[in-house]
């Protein structure tokens, strides 16, 4: 089959979306040499190297600055001459096309929780449902997200497929890395001996306000919280919250980490914390588990679906409960070791190879 893949996020895009696109593309072109893949990349990054050069791959560069416009209008024009059988696009399907389309919608939390999104965001996402109905199939990342898509009319039970995210092999326990590399990363980011870790966007939905406030209730009065990520869309002033609680010496915003350093940053953490109000999947939790780090996460349906009893759950609306669960995990060695071991075991059940195979099943069903 001639398969088009919208990979404009390969170089730049939403943090988790970029990880998903990179890993799916690299696995698809390697695992399925019998298919011809047309990989659509953002032409702004034409000078950037790519990691796949297989004979079954054709690279197509296109305008991709605004994903909505690029997918709805420009992608079908650029793709027309290739006579694709199927194309897989991120979030927004084409308005019209000469090929079957599969739209991969990572989440529609803006529908169920609009208060966490700015007016600009909600207006931007507004056409997603209309365009999804013009696509033959919809893929999403969890059963919980499929339920949300069904609730808000993005498809029906039979045309929405669930494809779980995977975790890359680079995420592994600390003892898997050479000592000199560990020391280089520790020095580069000024990492303390013990720390709580958060990795992700610094926006309203991630509930960083309550996470930061939880430090005031912790039994451990010196352990710092490191935040890796950057502000985007609807955000709150974290510096104001940090100063209000006099936590300038305990909460540190580190910005984005280089991709090659992130596995060691995870594996050095004492506890990974992720108390987001809502998620489509929660990829950083899976990466932390694969790194051998116990996790304290929000008690939400999607995390119950994915992570079972391999994490410690907390009420995301209560900073005191967040602190209680972190303190309990640190103090109870048996619990700590249990969550660490079971998290490692569970993480091995999620792979990008499996994700790619599932996506190809969906693609091939449209022959």
Tab-separated table of N, CA, C and O in Angstrom, residues 205-257:
chain	number	residue	atom	x	y	z
A	205	UNK	N	-3.621	22.864	33.038
A	205	UNK	CA	-4.174	21.501	33.180
A	205	UNK	C	-3.252	20.569	33.954
A	205	UNK	O	-3.703	19.583	34.541
A	206	UNK	N	-1.969	20.874	33.999
A	206	UNK	CA	-1.007	19.976	34.650
A	206	UNK	C	-1.037	20.089	36.173
A	206	UNK	O	-0.349	19.339	36.863
A	207	UNK	N	-1.783	21.055	36.706
A	207	UNK	CA	-2.017	21.126	38.157
A	207	UNK	C	-0.724	21.348	38.939
A	207	UNK	O	-0.538	20.808	40.037
A	208	UNK	N	0.162	22.159	38.401
A	208	UNK	CA	1.434	22.404	39.081
A	208	UNK	C	1.260	23.260	40.328
A	208	UNK	O	2.084	23.199	41.244
A	209	UNK	N	0.203	24.036	40.366
A	209	UNK	CA	-0.069	24.848	41.560
A	209	UNK	C	-0.192	23.947	42.792
A	209	UNK	O	0.465	24.170	43.816
A	210	UNK	N	-1.021	22.913	42.710
A	210	UNK	CA	-1.200	22.019	43.850
A	210	UNK	C	0.037	21.171	44.118
A	210	UNK	O	0.336	20.844	45.270
A	211	UNK	N	0.751	20.816	43.060
A	211	UNK	CA	1.979	20.056	43.251
A	211	UNK	C	3.005	20.876	44.030
A	211	UNK	O	3.627	20.380	44.978
A	212	UNK	N	3.169	22.136	43.643
A	212	UNK	CA	4.119	23.012	44.344
A	212	UNK	C	3.673	23.241	45.786
A	212	UNK	O	4.481	23.145	46.724
A	213	UNK	N	2.398	23.511	45.980
A	213	UNK	CA	1.894	23.747	47.332
A	213	UNK	C	2.042	22.527	48.226
A	213	UNK	O	2.193	22.642	49.449
A	214	UNK	N	2.045	21.339	47.624
A	214	UNK	CA	2.165	20.110	48.434
A	214	UNK	C	3.496	20.051	49.178
A	214	UNK	O	3.594	19.384	50.221
A	215	UNK	N	4.508	20.736	48.685
A	215	UNK	CA	5.810	20.718	49.353
A	215	UNK	C	5.733	21.294	50.763
A	215	UNK	O	6.523	20.914	51.637
A	216	UNK	N	4.792	22.188	50.989
A	216	UNK	CA	4.665	22.791	52.322
A	216	UNK	C	4.130	21.793	53.346
A	216	UNK	O	4.242	22.019	54.557
A	217	UNK	N	3.542	20.686	52.888
A	217	UNK	CA	2.992	19.658	53.775
A	217	UNK	C	3.890	18.426	53.884
A	217	UNK	O	3.614	17.541	54.692
A	218	UNK	N	4.909	18.349	53.063
A	218	UNK	CA	5.758	17.157	53.041
A	218	UNK	C	6.474	16.944	54.368
A	218	UNK	O	6.920	17.902	55.012
A	219	UNK	N	6.627	15.687	54.752
A	219	UNK	CA	7.460	15.371	55.914
A	219	UNK	C	8.927	15.681	55.634
A	219	UNK	O	9.662	16.094	56.521
A	220	UNK	N	9.335	15.492	54.393
A	220	UNK	CA	10.707	15.763	53.978
A	220	UNK	C	10.814	17.268	53.667
A	220	UNK	O	10.323	17.717	52.623
A	221	UNK	N	11.451	18.009	54.526
A	221	UNK	CA	11.441	19.474	54.434
A	221	UNK	C	12.557	20.050	53.569
A	221	UNK	O	12.629	21.260	53.385
A	222	UNK	N	13.399	19.180	53.014
A	222	UNK	CA	14.507	19.701	52.208
A	222	UNK	C	14.504	19.196	50.770
A	222	UNK	O	15.161	19.787	49.919
A	223	UNK	N	13.798	18.106	50.486
A	223	UNK	CA	13.847	17.534	49.137
A	223	UNK	C	13.252	18.511	48.133
A	223	UNK	O	12.158	19.041	48.320
A	224	UNK	N	13.971	18.817	47.046
A	224	UNK	CA	13.477	19.783	46.064
A	224	UNK	C	12.591	19.137	44.995
A	224	UNK	O	12.586	17.918	44.821
A	225	UNK	N	11.885	20.001	44.301
A	225	UNK	CA	11.060	19.608	43.155
A	225	UNK	C	11.653	20.239	41.905
A	225	UNK	O	11.803	21.469	41.840
A	226	UNK	N	11.991	19.423	40.920
A	226	UNK	CA	12.533	19.912	39.657
A	226	UNK	C	11.463	19.809	38.578
A	226	UNK	O	10.875	18.740	38.384
A	227	UNK	N	11.228	20.916	37.892
A	227	UNK	CA	10.227	20.973	36.824
A	227	UNK	C	10.936	21.091	35.485
A	227	UNK	O	11.614	22.092	35.218
A	228	UNK	N	10.782	20.087	34.642
A	228	UNK	CA	11.355	20.119	33.299
A	228	UNK	C	10.227	20.298	32.289
A	228	UNK	O	9.298	19.485	32.229
A	229	UNK	N	10.304	21.366	31.498
A	229	UNK	CA	9.271	21.679	30.517
A	229	UNK	C	9.190	23.178	30.352
A	229	UNK	O	9.973	23.935	30.945
A	230	UNK	N	8.247	23.630	29.553
A	230	UNK	CA	8.107	25.066	29.329
A	230	UNK	C	6.633	25.453	29.311
A	230	UNK	O	5.752	24.613	29.112
A	231	UNK	N	6.399	26.742	29.519
A	231	UNK	CA	5.030	27.257	29.478
A	231	UNK	C	4.449	27.106	28.082
A	231	UNK	O	5.149	27.236	27.077
A	232	UNK	N	3.157	26.822	28.021
A	232	UNK	CA	2.465	26.908	26.744
A	232	UNK	C	0.977	27.122	26.978
A	232	UNK	O	0.416	26.716	27.987
A	233	UNK	N	0.348	27.798	26.073
A	233	UNK	CA	-1.075	28.086	26.091
A	233	UNK	C	-1.514	28.650	27.445
A	233	UNK	O	-0.867	29.516	27.992
A	234	UNK	N	-2.603	28.147	28.029
A	234	UNK	CA	-3.119	28.717	29.271
A	234	UNK	C	-2.259	28.261	30.447
A	234	UNK	O	-2.233	27.085	30.789
A	235	UNK	N	-1.576	29.215	31.048
A	235	UNK	CA	-0.648	28.890	32.121
A	235	UNK	C	-0.925	29.757	33.335
A	235	UNK	O	-1.695	30.715	33.288
A	236	UNK	N	-0.288	29.414	34.438
A	236	UNK	CA	-0.358	30.229	35.643
A	236	UNK	C	1.060	30.678	35.987
A	236	UNK	O	2.042	30.119	35.497
A	237	UNK	N	1.169	31.706	36.819
A	237	UNK	CA	2.468	32.241	37.197
A	237	UNK	C	3.065	31.380	38.308
A	237	UNK	O	2.747	31.549	39.487
A	238	UNK	N	3.926	30.451	37.930
A	238	UNK	CA	4.508	29.540	38.908
A	238	UNK	C	5.447	30.264	39.862
A	238	UNK	O	5.532	29.916	41.047
A	239	UNK	N	6.165	31.267	39.361
A	239	UNK	CA	7.085	32.004	40.225
A	239	UNK	C	6.346	32.668	41.379
A	239	UNK	O	6.847	32.706	42.511
A	240	UNK	N	5.155	33.166	41.094
A	240	UNK	CA	4.344	33.803	42.137
A	240	UNK	C	3.958	32.783	43.216
A	240	UNK	O	4.003	33.082	44.425
A	241	UNK	N	3.582	31.582	42.792
A	241	UNK	CA	3.215	30.529	43.747
A	241	UNK	C	4.430	30.109	44.572
A	241	UNK	O	4.341	29.927	45.795
A	242	UNK	N	5.552	29.974	43.914
A	242	UNK	CA	6.788	29.583	44.606
A	242	UNK	C	7.166	30.617	45.659
A	242	UNK	O	7.506	30.285	46.805
A	243	UNK	N	7.096	31.894	45.299
A	243	UNK	CA	7.448	32.963	46.230
A	243	UNK	C	6.436	33.065	47.374
A	243	UNK	O	6.820	33.292	48.531
A	244	UNK	N	5.159	32.882	47.078
A	244	UNK	CA	4.117	32.976	48.096
A	244	UNK	C	4.358	31.967	49.221
A	244	UNK	O	4.077	32.234	50.387
A	245	UNK	N	4.866	30.794	48.865
A	245	UNK	CA	5.089	29.744	49.861
A	245	UNK	C	6.556	29.663	50.295
A	245	UNK	O	6.945	28.695	50.965
A	246	UNK	N	7.334	30.647	49.874
A	246	UNK	CA	8.750	30.719	50.258
A	246	UNK	C	9.503	29.440	49.870
A	246	UNK	O	10.241	28.858	50.674
A	247	UNK	N	9.298	29.004	48.643
A	247	UNK	CA	9.879	27.748	48.170
A	247	UNK	C	10.965	27.965	47.106
A	247	UNK	O	11.277	27.063	46.326
A	248	UNK	N	11.549	29.165	47.107
A	248	UNK	CA	12.548	29.483	46.084
A	248	UNK	C	13.753	28.544	46.126
A	248	UNK	O	14.423	28.350	45.107
A	249	UNK	N	14.030	27.968	47.295
A	249	UNK	CA	15.173	27.070	47.429
A	249	UNK	C	14.783	25.601	47.264
A	249	UNK	O	15.612	24.712	47.452
A	250	UNK	N	13.507	25.371	46.924
A	250	UNK	CA	13.054	23.982	46.819
A	250	UNK	C	12.375	23.645	45.492
A	250	UNK	O	12.206	22.469	45.174
A	251	UNK	N	11.971	24.651	44.737
A	251	UNK	CA	11.329	24.407	43.438
A	251	UNK	C	12.165	25.088	42.361
A	251	UNK	O	12.424	26.299	42.433
A	252	UNK	N	12.557	24.312	41.350
A	252	UNK	CA	13.444	24.833	40.319
A	252	UNK	C	12.895	24.493	38.934
A	252	UNK	O	12.643	23.328	38.622
A	253	UNK	N	12.683	25.531	38.134
A	253	UNK	CA	12.257	25.337	36.740
A	253	UNK	C	13.504	25.169	35.884
A	253	UNK	O	14.336	26.062	35.796
A	254	UNK	N	13.613	24.029	35.225
A	254	UNK	CA	14.827	23.675	34.495
A	254	UNK	C	14.702	23.842	32.982
A	254	UNK	O	15.668	23.624	32.252
A	255	UNK	N	13.506	24.178	32.490
A	255	UNK	CA	13.321	24.272	31.048
A	255	UNK	C	13.296	22.894	30.410
A	255	UNK	O	13.078	21.880	31.075
A	256	UNK	N	13.543	22.838	29.098
A	256	UNK	CA	13.567	21.561	28.397
A	256	UNK	C	14.933	20.901	28.543
A	256	UNK	O	15.965	21.569	28.437
A	257	UNK	N	14.936	19.611	28.767
A	257	UNK	CA	16.183	18.838	28.777
A	257	UNK	C	16.439	18.287	27.386
A	257	UNK	O	15.500	18.001	26.636
